Amino acid sequence: MKIIRVGVDLAKNVFQVHGVDRSEKAVWRRKLVRGDWIKALLSEIEPGCEIGMEACSGAHHWARLLQARGYTVKLIAPQFVKPYVKSNKNDANDAEAICEAMSRPTTRFVAVKTVEQQDIQAVHRVRASLVEQRKAKGNQIRGLTAEYGLIAPKELLYLRATIPRWLEDQENGLSERFRRLLRGLWEDLLTMDQRVEELDREIEQITRQDPVAVRLQQLRGIGPVTATALLATIGDASQFANGRQMAASLGLTPKQNSSGGKERLLGISKRGDVYLRSLLVHGARAVIRTAQNKTDRLSTWVMRIATTRHPNIAAVALANKTARIAWAMMSRGTDYRPIPE
């Protein structure tokens, strides 16, 4: 009995495995605890065997660990595993579905992230969370002060400057208790600003040290944050056959609902990393704002769309194009070469 393929359903403490032999017969089905499952794999299957897992929390760590021991690891997006789940959903059926899905020739797999990629991604995740918390803190301050007849400006920049004036004004009707609360909220806001600035400096440092990130910033609408987010999310762009595949993985291509020979294209699919897609779209909006007074081919192209269609459509179209150009630069190691006039 030689196991050639194993599907693993990952969990926090209990892992379900499903292994098949050359005749596609299930010969190994076990539920293993977290501390013993690697030992069980080493004792039951030989190096070179294919091991499949869903691309979920912890999957990249286990994939690197198994690759270091000589196994071929394939990570699959959960939506590509779901069609192969038979009958009711449980750990055993999920592991069998993973084993079945990884054997299909048309299944698309997720590239295993390096430790460096996950480090960069962690920086972005923490920064994005802090930005959301800072926004929530500002809204909380506005809501509380409005109850005392003090209306705060919309932008955080002006809110930071207004709070000290409120605290110094002894004639605005604020009680000492609320002044203490407001001072604490202001300090919380300043602490979040400081943490975001620290992470911005970290991202700047990563950008300076990585030549790919330096080249990506040659593209209009891509700065240090978007460049490093591309590195963390995409990594090796050669995993995609062309730029359209990478744009599709980011959810920037239309979703189809075609049948009976009639093609019907809907809005963008919104698959993939929401954070990276939003960065590309916001960067495209910034490009459109400055493209009105420019005559290069990219500016005239995007302004033609912006004047005939909704501005959001133009922004997504430009983000799609930016993703495709980024694929070419990352996969071929080239600089940005715009088409001459």
Tab-separated table of C-alpha atoms in Angstrom:
chain	number	residue	atom	x	y	z
A	1	MET	CA	0.000	0.000	0.000
A	2	LYS	CA	1.534	3.283	-1.160
A	3	ILE	CA	-0.311	6.485	-0.493
A	4	ILE	CA	0.091	8.929	-3.369
A	5	ARG	CA	-2.223	11.740	-2.277
A	6	VAL	CA	-3.495	13.044	1.045
A	7	GLY	CA	-6.168	15.609	1.780
A	8	VAL	CA	-5.940	17.374	5.137
A	9	ASP	CA	-8.782	19.275	6.776
A	10	LEU	CA	-7.103	21.785	9.064
A	11	ALA	CA	-8.549	22.952	12.355
A	12	LYS	CA	-7.341	24.454	15.590
A	13	ASN	CA	-6.672	21.223	17.500
A	14	VAL	CA	-8.019	18.271	15.432
A	15	PHE	CA	-6.850	17.451	11.905
A	16	GLN	CA	-8.650	14.995	9.617
A	17	VAL	CA	-6.629	13.223	6.901
A	18	HIS	CA	-7.782	11.252	3.864
A	19	GLY	CA	-5.216	9.324	1.815
A	20	VAL	CA	-5.642	7.339	-1.418
A	21	ASP	CA	-3.407	4.869	-3.270
A	22	ARG	CA	-2.640	4.581	-6.988
A	23	SER	CA	-6.030	2.980	-7.670
A	24	GLU	CA	-7.769	5.981	-6.018
A	25	LYS	CA	-8.915	3.788	-3.150
A	26	ALA	CA	-9.143	5.377	0.275
A	27	VAL	CA	-6.574	3.591	2.435
A	28	TRP	CA	-5.888	6.067	5.221
A	29	ARG	CA	-8.554	7.914	7.194
A	30	ARG	CA	-7.659	9.275	10.573
A	31	LYS	CA	-8.411	12.051	12.983
A	32	LEU	CA	-5.187	13.404	14.476
A	33	VAL	CA	-4.494	15.889	17.221
A	34	ARG	CA	-2.371	18.948	16.526
A	35	GLY	CA	0.731	17.712	18.353
A	36	ASP	CA	0.866	14.310	16.614
A	37	TRP	CA	-0.340	14.796	13.055
A	38	ILE	CA	3.050	15.627	11.516
A	39	LYS	CA	4.567	12.517	13.143
A	40	ALA	CA	1.707	10.415	11.781
A	41	LEU	CA	2.285	11.779	8.279
A	42	LEU	CA	5.998	11.037	8.448
A	43	SER	CA	5.328	7.467	9.565
A	44	GLU	CA	2.605	6.713	6.989
A	45	ILE	CA	3.604	8.478	3.772
A	46	GLU	CA	6.873	8.830	1.877
A	47	PRO	CA	8.479	12.115	0.774
A	48	GLY	CA	7.261	13.230	-2.632
A	49	CYS	CA	3.638	12.433	-1.828
A	50	GLU	CA	1.126	15.167	-2.659
A	51	ILE	CA	-0.580	16.780	0.324
A	52	GLY	CA	-3.521	19.117	-0.181
A	53	MET	CA	-5.049	21.649	2.212
A	54	GLU	CA	-7.502	24.491	2.023
A	55	ALA	CA	-5.840	27.912	1.904
A	56	CYS	CA	-7.035	28.967	5.345
A	57	SER	CA	-5.542	30.136	8.623
A	58	GLY	CA	-2.264	28.360	9.345
A	59	ALA	CA	-2.153	26.613	5.950
A	60	HIS	CA	0.956	28.438	4.717
A	61	HIS	CA	2.836	27.563	7.914
A	62	TRP	CA	2.017	23.873	7.609
A	63	ALA	CA	2.781	23.957	3.878
A	64	ARG	CA	6.292	25.316	4.474
A	65	LEU	CA	6.830	22.733	7.217
A	66	LEU	CA	5.811	19.862	4.939
A	67	GLN	CA	7.777	21.184	1.965
A	68	ALA	CA	10.900	21.216	4.132
A	69	ARG	CA	10.349	17.484	4.693
A	70	GLY	CA	10.177	16.720	0.988
A	71	TYR	CA	6.421	16.654	0.377
A	72	THR	CA	4.603	18.335	-2.496
A	73	VAL	CA	2.017	20.672	-0.990
A	74	LYS	CA	-0.991	22.085	-2.833
A	75	LEU	CA	-3.186	24.771	-1.316
A	76	ILE	CA	-6.713	25.140	-2.695
A	77	ALA	CA	-9.138	28.009	-2.258
A	78	PRO	CA	-12.177	26.837	-0.243
A	79	GLN	CA	-14.658	27.691	-3.030
A	80	PHE	CA	-12.939	25.146	-5.296
A	81	VAL	CA	-13.249	22.412	-2.657
A	82	LYS	CA	-16.933	22.893	-1.856
A	83	PRO	CA	-18.298	21.233	-5.062
A	84	TYR	CA	-16.578	17.974	-4.110
A	85	VAL	CA	-18.104	17.679	-0.634
A	86	LYS	CA	-20.405	14.649	-0.680
A	87	SER	CA	-23.556	14.518	1.425
A	88	ASN	CA	-23.307	16.287	4.786
A	89	LYS	CA	-20.448	18.545	5.734
A	90	ASN	CA	-18.074	17.165	8.345
A	91	ASP	CA	-14.318	16.916	8.813
A	92	ALA	CA	-14.014	13.509	7.140
A	93	ASN	CA	-16.018	14.570	4.086
A	94	ASP	CA	-14.051	17.822	3.875
A	95	ALA	CA	-10.729	15.963	3.863
A	96	GLU	CA	-12.054	13.609	1.160
A	97	ALA	CA	-13.227	16.594	-0.892
A	98	ILE	CA	-9.797	18.229	-0.642
A	99	CYS	CA	-8.158	14.973	-1.757
A	100	GLU	CA	-10.543	14.775	-4.719
A	101	ALA	CA	-10.252	18.442	-5.707
A	102	MET	CA	-6.453	18.416	-5.795
A	103	SER	CA	-6.514	15.530	-8.284
A	104	ARG	CA	-8.527	17.454	-10.888
A	105	PRO	CA	-6.391	18.781	-13.761
A	106	THR	CA	-8.304	22.072	-13.944
A	107	THR	CA	-8.044	22.939	-10.246
A	108	ARG	CA	-6.215	26.204	-9.557
A	109	PHE	CA	-3.906	26.277	-6.568
A	110	VAL	CA	-2.695	28.992	-4.221
A	111	ALA	CA	1.033	29.679	-4.059
A	112	VAL	CA	2.597	29.030	-0.655
A	113	LYS	CA	3.609	32.287	1.008
A	114	THR	CA	7.088	32.811	2.380
A	115	VAL	CA	7.736	34.019	5.913
A	116	GLU	CA	8.748	37.414	4.470
A	117	GLN	CA	5.425	37.708	2.642
A	118	GLN	CA	3.494	36.908	5.776
A	119	ASP	CA	5.546	39.436	7.751
A	120	ILE	CA	4.672	42.180	5.258
A	121	GLN	CA	1.040	41.083	5.238
A	122	ALA	CA	0.954	41.237	9.036
A	123	VAL	CA	2.221	44.836	8.930
A	124	HIS	CA	-0.584	45.744	6.518
A	125	ARG	CA	-3.245	43.956	8.545
A	126	VAL	CA	-2.237	45.706	11.757
A	127	ARG	CA	-2.063	49.079	10.000
A	128	ALA	CA	-5.494	48.623	8.385
A	129	SER	CA	-6.981	47.665	11.749
A	130	LEU	CA	-5.474	50.736	13.408
A	131	VAL	CA	-6.824	53.010	10.672
A	132	GLU	CA	-10.316	51.575	11.229
A	133	GLN	CA	-10.017	51.978	14.995
A	134	ARG	CA	-8.812	55.556	14.545
A	135	LYS	CA	-11.803	56.333	12.348
A	136	ALA	CA	-14.135	54.790	14.935
A	137	LYS	CA	-12.462	56.812	17.710
A	138	GLY	CA	-12.958	60.028	15.757
A	139	ASN	CA	-16.624	59.227	15.192
A	140	GLN	CA	-17.036	58.444	18.868
A	141	ILE	CA	-15.588	61.843	19.807
A	142	ARG	CA	-17.880	63.607	17.331
A	143	GLY	CA	-20.927	61.793	18.678
A	144	LEU	CA	-20.136	62.554	22.312
A	145	THR	CA	-19.275	66.222	21.791
A	146	ALA	CA	-22.384	66.760	19.676
A	147	GLU	CA	-24.441	66.020	22.803
A	148	TYR	CA	-22.811	69.100	24.358
A	149	GLY	CA	-23.482	71.314	21.366
A	150	LEU	CA	-19.944	71.075	19.950
A	151	ILE	CA	-19.879	70.071	16.290
A	152	ALA	CA	-16.547	68.682	15.143
A	153	PRO	CA	-15.222	69.023	11.605
A	154	LYS	CA	-15.388	66.029	9.317
A	155	GLU	CA	-11.697	65.462	8.647
A	156	LEU	CA	-9.456	63.920	11.315
A	157	LEU	CA	-6.835	66.568	10.588
A	158	TYR	CA	-9.191	69.319	11.746
A	159	LEU	CA	-10.587	67.225	14.600
A	160	ARG	CA	-7.092	66.878	16.099
A	161	ALA	CA	-6.670	70.651	16.027
A	162	THR	CA	-10.156	71.348	17.418
A	163	ILE	CA	-10.050	69.122	20.516
A	164	PRO	CA	-7.299	71.143	22.309
A	165	ARG	CA	-9.315	74.325	21.780
A	166	TRP	CA	-12.371	72.675	23.311
A	167	LEU	CA	-10.336	71.587	26.314
A	168	GLU	CA	-8.906	75.087	26.814
A	169	ASP	CA	-12.238	76.900	26.378
A	170	GLN	CA	-13.753	77.263	29.843
A	171	GLU	CA	-16.926	78.868	28.522
A	172	ASN	CA	-18.204	76.028	26.269
A	173	GLY	CA	-20.230	74.328	29.011
A	174	LEU	CA	-18.180	71.133	29.325
A	175	SER	CA	-18.008	69.670	32.820
A	176	GLU	CA	-14.699	68.651	34.410
A	177	ARG	CA	-15.678	64.990	34.236
A	178	PHE	CA	-16.319	65.167	30.494
A	179	ARG	CA	-13.128	67.176	29.963
A	180	ARG	CA	-11.181	64.322	31.549
A	181	LEU	CA	-12.942	61.825	29.289
A	182	LEU	CA	-12.320	63.966	26.217
A	183	ARG	CA	-8.651	64.378	27.100
A	184	GLY	CA	-8.326	60.585	27.368
A	185	LEU	CA	-10.022	60.104	23.999
A	186	TRP	CA	-7.706	62.680	22.449
A	187	GLU	CA	-4.669	60.840	23.842
A	188	ASP	CA	-6.044	57.570	22.414
A	189	LEU	CA	-6.353	59.241	19.019
A	190	LEU	CA	-2.791	60.570	19.179
A	191	THR	CA	-1.497	57.125	20.205
A	192	MET	CA	-3.165	55.551	17.176
A	193	ASP	CA	-1.669	58.261	14.955
A	194	GLN	CA	1.758	57.427	16.342
A	195	ARG	CA	1.297	53.684	15.749
A	196	VAL	CA	0.143	54.256	12.160
A	197	GLU	CA	3.156	56.498	11.526
A	198	GLU	CA	5.475	53.792	12.893
A	199	LEU	CA	3.966	51.218	10.545
A	200	ASP	CA	4.195	53.664	7.632
A	201	ARG	CA	7.920	53.982	8.342
A	202	GLU	CA	8.171	50.184	8.459
A	203	ILE	CA	6.490	49.955	5.056
A	204	GLU	CA	8.822	52.631	3.683
A	205	GLN	CA	11.802	50.626	4.877
A	206	ILE	CA	10.480	47.438	3.266
A	207	THR	CA	9.941	49.335	0.022
A	208	ARG	CA	13.497	50.685	-0.053
A	209	GLN	CA	14.969	47.224	0.524
A	210	ASP	CA	12.957	45.359	-2.111
A	211	PRO	CA	13.801	46.076	-5.782
A	212	VAL	CA	10.420	44.808	-6.994
A	213	ALA	CA	8.615	47.276	-4.742
A	214	VAL	CA	10.847	50.069	-6.053
A	215	ARG	CA	9.956	49.194	-9.662
A	216	LEU	CA	6.235	48.907	-8.924
A	217	GLN	CA	6.180	52.506	-7.720
A	218	GLN	CA	6.986	53.588	-11.263
A	219	LEU	CA	3.307	52.914	-11.977
A	220	ARG	CA	0.908	55.795	-11.467
A	221	GLY	CA	-1.426	55.128	-8.563
A	222	ILE	CA	0.993	52.801	-6.750
A	223	GLY	CA	2.888	54.015	-3.703
A	224	PRO	CA	4.777	52.208	-0.925
A	225	VAL	CA	1.597	50.819	0.686
A	226	THR	CA	0.174	49.321	-2.524
A	227	ALA	CA	3.574	48.102	-3.723
A	228	THR	CA	4.271	46.167	-0.520
A	229	ALA	CA	0.685	44.871	-0.434
A	230	LEU	CA	1.247	43.430	-3.925
A	231	LEU	CA	4.424	41.753	-2.709
A	232	ALA	CA	2.656	40.248	0.302
A	233	THR	CA	-0.437	39.045	-1.570
A	234	ILE	CA	0.963	38.029	-4.964
A	235	GLY	CA	4.615	37.310	-4.311
A	236	ASP	CA	5.653	35.273	-7.357
A	237	ALA	CA	3.560	36.666	-10.220
A	238	SER	CA	4.638	33.827	-12.517
A	239	GLN	CA	2.000	31.666	-10.837
A	240	PHE	CA	-0.435	33.446	-13.183
A	241	ALA	CA	-0.288	32.742	-16.916
A	242	ASN	CA	-1.052	36.351	-17.821
A	243	GLY	CA	-2.076	39.682	-16.373
A	244	ARG	CA	-5.777	39.015	-16.799
A	245	GLN	CA	-5.554	35.992	-14.514
A	246	MET	CA	-3.926	38.107	-11.805
A	247	ALA	CA	-6.549	40.841	-12.213
A	248	ALA	CA	-9.265	38.170	-12.010
A	249	SER	CA	-7.737	36.763	-8.811
A	250	LEU	CA	-8.065	40.241	-7.294
A	251	GLY	CA	-11.746	40.483	-8.291
A	252	LEU	CA	-11.217	43.244	-10.861
A	253	THR	CA	-12.774	41.436	-13.827
A	254	PRO	CA	-16.516	41.153	-14.612
A	255	LYS	CA	-18.602	38.366	-13.133
A	256	GLN	CA	-20.415	36.303	-15.765
A	257	ASN	CA	-23.953	34.963	-15.822
A	258	SER	CA	-24.046	33.564	-19.360
A	259	SER	CA	-26.274	30.810	-20.708
A	260	GLY	CA	-27.665	29.573	-24.009
A	261	GLY	CA	-25.065	31.396	-26.068
A	262	LYS	CA	-25.947	34.740	-24.516
A	263	GLU	CA	-23.094	36.427	-22.727
A	264	ARG	CA	-24.073	38.543	-19.770
A	265	LEU	CA	-21.374	40.425	-17.884
A	266	LEU	CA	-22.178	41.808	-14.442
A	267	GLY	CA	-20.146	43.943	-12.063
A	268	ILE	CA	-16.694	42.957	-10.894
A	269	SER	CA	-16.483	39.595	-9.134
A	270	LYS	CA	-14.899	41.048	-5.925
A	271	ARG	CA	-12.972	37.839	-5.374
A	272	GLY	CA	-9.584	37.684	-3.756
A	273	ASP	CA	-8.021	40.137	-1.337
A	274	VAL	CA	-10.434	42.982	-0.542
A	275	TYR	CA	-7.684	45.117	0.977
A	276	LEU	CA	-5.405	45.015	-2.073
A	277	ARG	CA	-8.305	45.580	-4.468
A	278	SER	CA	-9.399	48.676	-2.535
A	279	LEU	CA	-5.834	50.049	-2.607
A	280	LEU	CA	-5.652	49.642	-6.377
A	281	VAL	CA	-9.059	51.274	-6.897
A	282	HIS	CA	-8.267	54.205	-4.585
A	283	GLY	CA	-4.954	54.667	-6.366
A	284	ALA	CA	-6.803	54.703	-9.691
A	285	ARG	CA	-9.169	57.392	-8.384
A	286	ALA	CA	-6.167	59.542	-7.485
A	287	VAL	CA	-4.784	59.097	-11.001
A	288	ILE	CA	-8.118	60.111	-12.555
A	289	ARG	CA	-8.221	63.304	-10.487
A	290	THR	CA	-4.883	64.406	-11.962
A	291	ALA	CA	-5.413	63.025	-15.473
A	292	GLN	CA	-7.688	65.825	-16.708
A	293	ASN	CA	-4.810	68.124	-17.602
A	294	LYS	CA	-2.548	65.467	-19.099
A	295	THR	CA	-2.292	64.287	-22.708
A	296	ASP	CA	-0.440	60.968	-22.421
A	297	ARG	CA	-2.135	57.822	-23.702
A	298	LEU	CA	-3.054	56.452	-20.279
A	299	SER	CA	-4.648	59.731	-19.189
A	300	THR	CA	-6.650	60.179	-22.404
A	301	TRP	CA	-7.779	56.544	-22.248
A	302	VAL	CA	-9.062	56.732	-18.671
A	303	MET	CA	-10.635	60.184	-19.161
A	304	ARG	CA	-12.532	58.898	-22.200
A	305	ILE	CA	-14.062	56.226	-19.969
A	306	ALA	CA	-14.668	58.659	-17.098
A	307	THR	CA	-16.570	61.093	-19.331
A	308	THR	CA	-18.789	58.465	-20.977
A	309	ARG	CA	-19.317	56.044	-18.052
A	310	HIS	CA	-19.661	56.277	-14.284
A	311	PRO	CA	-16.449	57.430	-12.538
A	312	ASN	CA	-16.367	54.198	-10.530
A	313	ILE	CA	-16.254	52.197	-13.764
A	314	ALA	CA	-13.290	54.260	-14.921
A	315	ALA	CA	-11.515	53.718	-11.593
A	316	VAL	CA	-11.997	49.949	-11.720
A	317	ALA	CA	-10.928	49.818	-15.367
A	318	LEU	CA	-7.718	51.666	-14.520
A	319	ALA	CA	-7.131	49.446	-11.473
A	320	ASN	CA	-7.543	46.416	-13.760
A	321	LYS	CA	-4.987	47.820	-16.196
A	322	THR	CA	-2.618	48.671	-13.357
A	323	ALA	CA	-2.821	45.099	-12.042
A	324	ARG	CA	-2.028	43.716	-15.502
A	325	ILE	CA	0.968	46.000	-15.941
A	326	ALA	CA	2.145	45.100	-12.430
A	327	TRP	CA	1.979	41.409	-13.394
A	328	ALA	CA	4.208	42.024	-16.413
A	329	MET	CA	6.733	43.957	-14.318
A	330	MET	CA	6.769	41.380	-11.491
A	331	SER	CA	6.891	38.255	-13.671
A	332	ARG	CA	9.471	39.562	-16.141
A	333	GLY	CA	11.539	41.713	-13.808
A	334	THR	CA	11.230	44.784	-16.027
A	335	ASP	CA	10.711	48.486	-15.439
A	336	TYR	CA	7.578	50.344	-16.456
A	337	ARG	CA	7.799	51.276	-20.124
A	338	PRO	CA	4.802	53.388	-21.181
A	339	ILE	CA	3.790	53.378	-24.836
A	340	PRO	CA	5.342	56.466	-26.478
A	341	GLU	CA	3.128	59.182	-27.866
